[in-house]
CSV table of N, CA and C and ligand atoms in Angstrom, one decimal:
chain,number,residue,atom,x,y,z
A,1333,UNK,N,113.9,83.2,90.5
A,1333,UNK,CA,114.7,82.2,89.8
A,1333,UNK,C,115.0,81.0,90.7
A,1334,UNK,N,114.0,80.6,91.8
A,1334,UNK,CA,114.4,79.8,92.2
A,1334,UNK,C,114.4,78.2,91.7
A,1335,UNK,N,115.5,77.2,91.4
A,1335,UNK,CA,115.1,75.7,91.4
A,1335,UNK,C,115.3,75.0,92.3
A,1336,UNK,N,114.6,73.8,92.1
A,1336,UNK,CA,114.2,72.9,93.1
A,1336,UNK,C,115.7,72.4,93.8
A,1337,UNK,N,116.8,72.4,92.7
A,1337,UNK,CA,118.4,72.1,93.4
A,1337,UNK,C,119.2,72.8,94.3
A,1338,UNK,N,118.6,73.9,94.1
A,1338,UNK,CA,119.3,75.0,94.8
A,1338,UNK,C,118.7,75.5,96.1
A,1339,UNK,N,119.6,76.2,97.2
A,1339,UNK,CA,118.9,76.4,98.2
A,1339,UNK,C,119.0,77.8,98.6
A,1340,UNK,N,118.7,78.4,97.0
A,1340,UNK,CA,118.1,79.5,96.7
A,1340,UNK,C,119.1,80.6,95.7
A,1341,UNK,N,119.1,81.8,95.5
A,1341,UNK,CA,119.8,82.7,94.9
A,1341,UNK,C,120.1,83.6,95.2
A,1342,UNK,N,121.1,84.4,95.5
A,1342,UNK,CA,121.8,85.7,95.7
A,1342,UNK,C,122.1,86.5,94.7
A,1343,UNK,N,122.1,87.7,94.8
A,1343,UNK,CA,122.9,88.7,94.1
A,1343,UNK,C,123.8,89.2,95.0
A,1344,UNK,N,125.1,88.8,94.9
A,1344,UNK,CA,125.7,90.0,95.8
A,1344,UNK,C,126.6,90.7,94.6
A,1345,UNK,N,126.3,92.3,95.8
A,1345,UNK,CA,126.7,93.6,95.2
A,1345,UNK,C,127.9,94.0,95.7
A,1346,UNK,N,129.1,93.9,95.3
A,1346,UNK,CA,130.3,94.3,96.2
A,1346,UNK,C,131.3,94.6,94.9
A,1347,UNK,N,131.5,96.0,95.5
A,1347,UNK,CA,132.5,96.7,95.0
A,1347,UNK,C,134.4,95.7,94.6
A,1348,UNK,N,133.8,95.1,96.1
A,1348,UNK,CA,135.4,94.6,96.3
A,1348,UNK,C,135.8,93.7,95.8
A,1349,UNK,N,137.0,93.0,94.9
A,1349,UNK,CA,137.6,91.6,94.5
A,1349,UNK,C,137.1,90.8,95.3
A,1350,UNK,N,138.4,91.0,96.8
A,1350,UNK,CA,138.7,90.5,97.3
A,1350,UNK,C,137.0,89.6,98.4
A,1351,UNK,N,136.7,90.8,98.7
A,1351,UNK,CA,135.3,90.6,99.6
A,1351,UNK,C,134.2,89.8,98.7
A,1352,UNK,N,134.3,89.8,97.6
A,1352,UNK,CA,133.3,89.8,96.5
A,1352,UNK,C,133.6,87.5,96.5
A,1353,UNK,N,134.5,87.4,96.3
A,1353,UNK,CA,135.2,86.2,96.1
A,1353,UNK,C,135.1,85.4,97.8
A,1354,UNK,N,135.2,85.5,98.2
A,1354,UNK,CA,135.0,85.3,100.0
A,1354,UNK,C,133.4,85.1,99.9
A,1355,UNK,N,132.8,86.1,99.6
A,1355,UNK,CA,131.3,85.6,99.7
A,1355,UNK,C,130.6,85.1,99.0
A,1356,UNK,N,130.7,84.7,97.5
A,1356,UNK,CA,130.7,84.0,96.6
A,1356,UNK,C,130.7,82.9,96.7
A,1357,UNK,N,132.6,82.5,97.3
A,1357,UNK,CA,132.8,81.2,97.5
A,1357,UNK,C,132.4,80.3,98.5
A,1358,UNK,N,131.6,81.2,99.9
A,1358,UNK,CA,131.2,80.6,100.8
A,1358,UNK,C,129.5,80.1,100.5
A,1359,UNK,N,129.5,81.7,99.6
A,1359,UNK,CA,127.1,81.3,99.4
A,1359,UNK,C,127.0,79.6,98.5
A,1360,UNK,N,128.2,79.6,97.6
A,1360,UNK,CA,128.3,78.7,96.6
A,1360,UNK,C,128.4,77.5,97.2
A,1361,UNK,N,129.3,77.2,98.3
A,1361,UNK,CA,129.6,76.0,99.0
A,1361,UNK,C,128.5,75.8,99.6
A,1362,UNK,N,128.3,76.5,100.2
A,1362,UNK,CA,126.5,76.2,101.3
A,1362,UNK,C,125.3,76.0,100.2
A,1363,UNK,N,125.4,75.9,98.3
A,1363,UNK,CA,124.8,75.7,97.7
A,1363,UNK,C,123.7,76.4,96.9
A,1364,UNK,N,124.1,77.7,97.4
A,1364,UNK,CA,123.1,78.9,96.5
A,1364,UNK,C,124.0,79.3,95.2
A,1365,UNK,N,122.8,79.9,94.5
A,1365,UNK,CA,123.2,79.8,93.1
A,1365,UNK,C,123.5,81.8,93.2
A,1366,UNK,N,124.5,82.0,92.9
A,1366,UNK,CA,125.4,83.7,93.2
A,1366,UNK,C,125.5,84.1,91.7
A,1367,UNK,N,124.9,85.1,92.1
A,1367,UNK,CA,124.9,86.3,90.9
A,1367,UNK,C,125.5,87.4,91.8
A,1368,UNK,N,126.5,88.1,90.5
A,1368,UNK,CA,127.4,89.4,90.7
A,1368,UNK,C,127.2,90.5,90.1
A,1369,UNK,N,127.7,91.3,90.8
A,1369,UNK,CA,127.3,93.1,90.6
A,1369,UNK,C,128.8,93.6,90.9
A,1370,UNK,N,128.8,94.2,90.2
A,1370,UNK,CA,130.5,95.5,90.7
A,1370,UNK,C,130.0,96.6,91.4
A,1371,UNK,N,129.2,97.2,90.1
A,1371,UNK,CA,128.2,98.2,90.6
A,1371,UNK,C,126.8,98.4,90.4
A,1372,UNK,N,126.4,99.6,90.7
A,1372,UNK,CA,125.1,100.0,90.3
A,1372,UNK,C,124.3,99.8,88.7
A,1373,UNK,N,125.1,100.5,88.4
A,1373,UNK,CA,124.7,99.9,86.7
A,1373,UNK,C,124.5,98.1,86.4
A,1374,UNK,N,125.6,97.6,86.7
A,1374,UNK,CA,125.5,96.0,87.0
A,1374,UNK,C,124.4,95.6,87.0
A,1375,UNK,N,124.5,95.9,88.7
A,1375,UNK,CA,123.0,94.9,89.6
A,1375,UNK,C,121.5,95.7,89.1
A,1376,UNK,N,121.3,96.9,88.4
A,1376,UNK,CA,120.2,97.1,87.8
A,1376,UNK,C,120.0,96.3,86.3
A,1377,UNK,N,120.8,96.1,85.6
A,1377,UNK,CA,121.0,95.0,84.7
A,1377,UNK,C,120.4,93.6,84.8
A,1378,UNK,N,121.0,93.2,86.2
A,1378,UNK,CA,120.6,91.6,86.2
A,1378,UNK,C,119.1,91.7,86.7
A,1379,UNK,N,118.7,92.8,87.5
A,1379,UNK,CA,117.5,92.7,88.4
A,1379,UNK,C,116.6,93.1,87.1
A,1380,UNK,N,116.6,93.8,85.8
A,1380,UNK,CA,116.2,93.6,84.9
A,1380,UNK,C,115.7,92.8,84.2
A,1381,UNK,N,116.5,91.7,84.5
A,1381,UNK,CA,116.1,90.4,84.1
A,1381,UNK,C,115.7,88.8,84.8
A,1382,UNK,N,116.6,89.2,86.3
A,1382,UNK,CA,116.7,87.9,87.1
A,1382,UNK,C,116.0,88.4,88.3
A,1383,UNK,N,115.4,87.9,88.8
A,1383,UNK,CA,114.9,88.0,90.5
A,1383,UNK,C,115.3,86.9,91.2
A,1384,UNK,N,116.4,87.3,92.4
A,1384,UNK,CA,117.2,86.6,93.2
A,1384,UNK,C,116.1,86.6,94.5
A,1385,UNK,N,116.4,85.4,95.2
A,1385,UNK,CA,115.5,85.4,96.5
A,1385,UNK,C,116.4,86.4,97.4
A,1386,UNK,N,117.3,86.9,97.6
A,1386,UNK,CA,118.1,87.6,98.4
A,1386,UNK,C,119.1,88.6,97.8
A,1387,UNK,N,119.3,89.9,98.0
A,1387,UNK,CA,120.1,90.7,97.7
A,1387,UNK,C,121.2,90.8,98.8
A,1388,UNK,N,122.1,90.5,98.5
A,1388,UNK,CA,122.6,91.4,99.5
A,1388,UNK,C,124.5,92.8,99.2
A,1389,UNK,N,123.9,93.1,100.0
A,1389,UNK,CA,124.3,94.8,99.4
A,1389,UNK,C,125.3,95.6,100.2
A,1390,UNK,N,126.2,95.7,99.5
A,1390,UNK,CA,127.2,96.5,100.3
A,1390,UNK,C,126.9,97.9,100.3
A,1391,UNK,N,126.9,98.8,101.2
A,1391,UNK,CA,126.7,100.1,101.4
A,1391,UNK,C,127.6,101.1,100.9
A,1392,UNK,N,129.0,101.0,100.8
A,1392,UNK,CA,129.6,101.7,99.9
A,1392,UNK,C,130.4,101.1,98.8
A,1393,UNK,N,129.6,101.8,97.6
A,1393,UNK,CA,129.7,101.5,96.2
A,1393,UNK,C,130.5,102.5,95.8
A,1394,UNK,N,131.2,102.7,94.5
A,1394,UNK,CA,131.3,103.4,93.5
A,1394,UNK,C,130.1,103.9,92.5
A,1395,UNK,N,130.0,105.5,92.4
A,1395,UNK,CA,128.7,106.1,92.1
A,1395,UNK,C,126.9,105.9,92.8
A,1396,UNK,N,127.0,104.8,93.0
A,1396,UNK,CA,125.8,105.3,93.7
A,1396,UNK,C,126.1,104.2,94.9
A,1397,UNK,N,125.7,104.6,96.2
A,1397,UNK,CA,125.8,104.3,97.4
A,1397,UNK,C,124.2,102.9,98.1
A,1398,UNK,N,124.9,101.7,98.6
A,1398,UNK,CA,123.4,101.2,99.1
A,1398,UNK,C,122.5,101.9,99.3
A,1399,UNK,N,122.2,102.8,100.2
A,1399,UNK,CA,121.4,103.4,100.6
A,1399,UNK,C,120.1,103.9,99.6
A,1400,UNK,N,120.6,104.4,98.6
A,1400,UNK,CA,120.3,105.0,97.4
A,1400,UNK,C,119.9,103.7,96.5
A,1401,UNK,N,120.7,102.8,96.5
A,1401,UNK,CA,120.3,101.7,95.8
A,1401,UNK,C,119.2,100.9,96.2
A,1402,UNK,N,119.2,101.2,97.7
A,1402,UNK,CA,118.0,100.1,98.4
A,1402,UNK,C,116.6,101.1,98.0
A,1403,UNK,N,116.6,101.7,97.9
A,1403,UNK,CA,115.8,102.8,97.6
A,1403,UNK,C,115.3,102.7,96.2
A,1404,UNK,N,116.1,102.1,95.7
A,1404,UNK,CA,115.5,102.2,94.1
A,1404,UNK,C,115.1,100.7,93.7
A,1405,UNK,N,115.4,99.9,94.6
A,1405,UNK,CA,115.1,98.4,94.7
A,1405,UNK,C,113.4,98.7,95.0
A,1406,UNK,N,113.1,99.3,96.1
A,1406,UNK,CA,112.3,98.7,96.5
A,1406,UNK,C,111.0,99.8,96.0
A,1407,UNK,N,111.5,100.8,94.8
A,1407,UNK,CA,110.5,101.3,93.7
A,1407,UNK,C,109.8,100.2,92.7
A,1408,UNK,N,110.8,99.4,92.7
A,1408,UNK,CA,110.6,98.0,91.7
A,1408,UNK,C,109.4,97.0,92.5
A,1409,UNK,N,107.8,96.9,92.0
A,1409,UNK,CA,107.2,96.4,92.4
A,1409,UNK,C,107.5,94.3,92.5
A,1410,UNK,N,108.3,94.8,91.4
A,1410,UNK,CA,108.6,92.8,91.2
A,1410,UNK,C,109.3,92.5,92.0
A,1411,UNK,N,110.0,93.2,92.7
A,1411,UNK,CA,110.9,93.1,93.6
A,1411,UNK,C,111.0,93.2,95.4
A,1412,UNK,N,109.5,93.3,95.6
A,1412,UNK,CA,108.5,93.2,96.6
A,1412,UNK,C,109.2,92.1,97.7
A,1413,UNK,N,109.3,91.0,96.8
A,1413,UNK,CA,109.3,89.6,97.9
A,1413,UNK,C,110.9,89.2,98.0
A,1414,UNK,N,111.7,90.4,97.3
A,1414,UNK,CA,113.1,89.7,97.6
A,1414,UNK,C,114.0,90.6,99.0
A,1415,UNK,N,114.4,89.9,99.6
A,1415,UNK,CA,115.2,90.3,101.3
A,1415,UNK,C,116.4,91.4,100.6
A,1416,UNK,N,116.5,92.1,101.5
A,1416,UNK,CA,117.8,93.0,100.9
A,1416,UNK,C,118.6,92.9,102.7
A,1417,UNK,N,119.6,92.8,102.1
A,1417,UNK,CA,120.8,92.2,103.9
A,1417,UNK,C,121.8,93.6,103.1
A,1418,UNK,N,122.0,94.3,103.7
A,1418,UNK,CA,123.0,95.3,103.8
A,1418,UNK,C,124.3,94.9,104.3
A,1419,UNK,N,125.5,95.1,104.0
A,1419,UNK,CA,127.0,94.8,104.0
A,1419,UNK,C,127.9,95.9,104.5
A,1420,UNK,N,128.3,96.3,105.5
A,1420,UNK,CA,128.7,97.1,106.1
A,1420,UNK,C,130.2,97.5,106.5
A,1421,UNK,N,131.2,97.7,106.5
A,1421,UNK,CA,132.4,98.0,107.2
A,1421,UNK,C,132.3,98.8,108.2
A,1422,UNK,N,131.4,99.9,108.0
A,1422,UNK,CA,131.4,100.8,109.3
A,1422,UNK,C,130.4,100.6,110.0
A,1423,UNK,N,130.8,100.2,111.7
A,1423,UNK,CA,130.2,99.8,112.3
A,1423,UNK,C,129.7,100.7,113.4
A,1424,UNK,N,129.9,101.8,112.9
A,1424,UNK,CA,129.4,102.9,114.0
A,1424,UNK,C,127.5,102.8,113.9
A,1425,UNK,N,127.5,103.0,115.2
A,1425,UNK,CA,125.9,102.3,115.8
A,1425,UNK,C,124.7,103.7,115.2
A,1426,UNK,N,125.0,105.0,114.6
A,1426,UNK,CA,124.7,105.7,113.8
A,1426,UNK,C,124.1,105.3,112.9
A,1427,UNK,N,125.0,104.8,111.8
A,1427,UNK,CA,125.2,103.9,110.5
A,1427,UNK,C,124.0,103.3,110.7
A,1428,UNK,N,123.9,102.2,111.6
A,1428,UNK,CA,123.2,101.0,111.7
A,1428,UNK,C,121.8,101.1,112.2
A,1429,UNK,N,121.7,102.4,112.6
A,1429,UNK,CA,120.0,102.7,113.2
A,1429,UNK,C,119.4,103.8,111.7
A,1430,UNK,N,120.6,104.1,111.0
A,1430,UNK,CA,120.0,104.5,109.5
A,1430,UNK,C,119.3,103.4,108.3
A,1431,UNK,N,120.5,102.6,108.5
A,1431,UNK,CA,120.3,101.6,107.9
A,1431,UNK,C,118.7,100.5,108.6
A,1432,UNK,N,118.7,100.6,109.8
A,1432,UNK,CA,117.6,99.7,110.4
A,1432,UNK,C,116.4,100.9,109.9
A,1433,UNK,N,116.1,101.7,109.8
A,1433,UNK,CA,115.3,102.8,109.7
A,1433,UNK,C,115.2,102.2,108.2
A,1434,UNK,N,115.9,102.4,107.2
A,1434,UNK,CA,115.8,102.3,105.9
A,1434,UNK,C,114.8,101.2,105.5
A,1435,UNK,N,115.0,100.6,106.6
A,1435,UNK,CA,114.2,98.7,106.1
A,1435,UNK,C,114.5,97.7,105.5
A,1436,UNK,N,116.0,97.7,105.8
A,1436,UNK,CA,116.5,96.5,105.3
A,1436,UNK,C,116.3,95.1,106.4
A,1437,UNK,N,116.3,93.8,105.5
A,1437,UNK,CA,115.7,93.1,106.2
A,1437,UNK,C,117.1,92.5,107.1
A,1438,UNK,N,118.0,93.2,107.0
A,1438,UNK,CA,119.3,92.4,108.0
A,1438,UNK,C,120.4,93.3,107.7
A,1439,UNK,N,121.8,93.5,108.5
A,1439,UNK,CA,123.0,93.9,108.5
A,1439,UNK,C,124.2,93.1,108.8
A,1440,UNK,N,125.0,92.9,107.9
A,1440,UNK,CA,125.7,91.9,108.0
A,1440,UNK,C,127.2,92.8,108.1
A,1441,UNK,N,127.9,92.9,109.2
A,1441,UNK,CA,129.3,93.6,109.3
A,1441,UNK,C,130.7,93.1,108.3
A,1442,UNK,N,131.4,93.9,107.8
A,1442,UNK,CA,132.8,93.4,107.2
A,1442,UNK,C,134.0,93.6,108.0
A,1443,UNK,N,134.7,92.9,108.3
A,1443,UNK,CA,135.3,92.0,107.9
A,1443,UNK,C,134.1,90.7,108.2
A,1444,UNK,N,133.4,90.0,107.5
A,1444,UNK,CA,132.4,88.9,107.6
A,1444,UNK,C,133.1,88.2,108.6
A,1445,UNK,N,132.3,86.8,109.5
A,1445,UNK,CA,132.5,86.1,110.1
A,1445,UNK,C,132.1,84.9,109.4
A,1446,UNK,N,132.9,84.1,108.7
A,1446,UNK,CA,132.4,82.9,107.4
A,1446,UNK,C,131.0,82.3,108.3
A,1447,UNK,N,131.6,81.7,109.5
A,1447,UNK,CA,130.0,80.9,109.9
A,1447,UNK,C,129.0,81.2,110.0
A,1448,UNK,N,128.9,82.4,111.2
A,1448,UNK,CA,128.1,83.4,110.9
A,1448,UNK,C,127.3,83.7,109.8
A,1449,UNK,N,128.2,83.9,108.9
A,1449,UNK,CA,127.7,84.6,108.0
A,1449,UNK,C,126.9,83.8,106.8
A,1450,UNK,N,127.3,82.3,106.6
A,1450,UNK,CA,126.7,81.2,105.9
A,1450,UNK,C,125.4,80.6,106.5
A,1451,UNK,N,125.6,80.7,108.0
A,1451,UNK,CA,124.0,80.4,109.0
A,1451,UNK,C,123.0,81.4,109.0
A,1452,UNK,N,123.5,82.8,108.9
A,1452,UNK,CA,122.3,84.1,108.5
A,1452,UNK,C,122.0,83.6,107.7
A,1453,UNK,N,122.4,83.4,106.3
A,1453,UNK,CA,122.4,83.4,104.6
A,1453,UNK,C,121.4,82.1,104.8
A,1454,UNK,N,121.6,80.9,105.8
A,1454,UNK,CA,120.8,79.8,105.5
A,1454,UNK,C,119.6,80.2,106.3
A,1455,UNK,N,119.2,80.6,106.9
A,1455,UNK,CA,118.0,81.0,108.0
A,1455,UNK,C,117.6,82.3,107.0
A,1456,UNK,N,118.0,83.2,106.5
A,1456,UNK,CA,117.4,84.1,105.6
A,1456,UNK,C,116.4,83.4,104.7
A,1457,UNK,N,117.4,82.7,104.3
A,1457,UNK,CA,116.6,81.8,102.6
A,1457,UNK,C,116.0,80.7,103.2
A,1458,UNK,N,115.9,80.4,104.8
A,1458,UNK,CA,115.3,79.1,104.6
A,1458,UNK,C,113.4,79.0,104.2
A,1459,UNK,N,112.8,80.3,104.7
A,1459,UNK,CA,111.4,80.4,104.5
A,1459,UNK,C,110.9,80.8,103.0
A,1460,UNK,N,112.1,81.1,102.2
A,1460,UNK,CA,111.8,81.6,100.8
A,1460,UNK,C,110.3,80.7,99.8
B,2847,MN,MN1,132.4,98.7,98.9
């Protein structure tokens, strides 16, 4: 779904209000067009219908878990060319060599770092 105005699309998957709104309001200001998920059921809905150039995905969900979700993303052949960035709280270096093993294309830590985290999101999308 990408247009020519935008500098590109997200789905973010986040359980949280709070976290959910924080990164929303940052992808939005830096000019990407944000699609939302609560949960699992959700973000299989939209992806049903919408192909985002970028997922990005929080690892702990209610009922089904990223892990499991990225997993079922990437059964979806239409869904080939879109980046999946994993969203993390726990930053135990275990976690993160699971997660790198899994094949996500990036890990992005919580509590986010706004700049940080708007300059990944721009250098992610910028080759789209
Ligand atoms: Mn969560």
């Amino acid at each position: 779904m990408t247009d020519e105005k935008s500098g590109g699309s997200v789905l973010l998957f986040e359980d949280n209000l709070l976290n959910m709104k924080l990164a929303a309001d940052l992808l939005e200001l830096a000019g990407f067009q944000v699609l939302k998920a609560y949960d699992g059921e959700e973000g299989l809905e939209i992806l049903g219908k919408k192909t985002p150039d970028l997922i990005l995905l929080d690892i702990s969900l209610p009922g089904i878990d990223g892990l499991e979700f990225f997993r079922e993303i990437r059964t979806r052949s239409h869904l080939n060319g879109v980046k999946v960035v994993a969203i993390t709280a726990q930053v135990m270096k275990e976690e993160e060599s699971v997660i790198r093993r899994a094949g996500f294309d990036g890990i992005i830590s919580k509590p986010i770092d706004t700049t940080q985290f708007v300059k990944t999101m721009k250098e992610m999308l910028a080759g789209r």
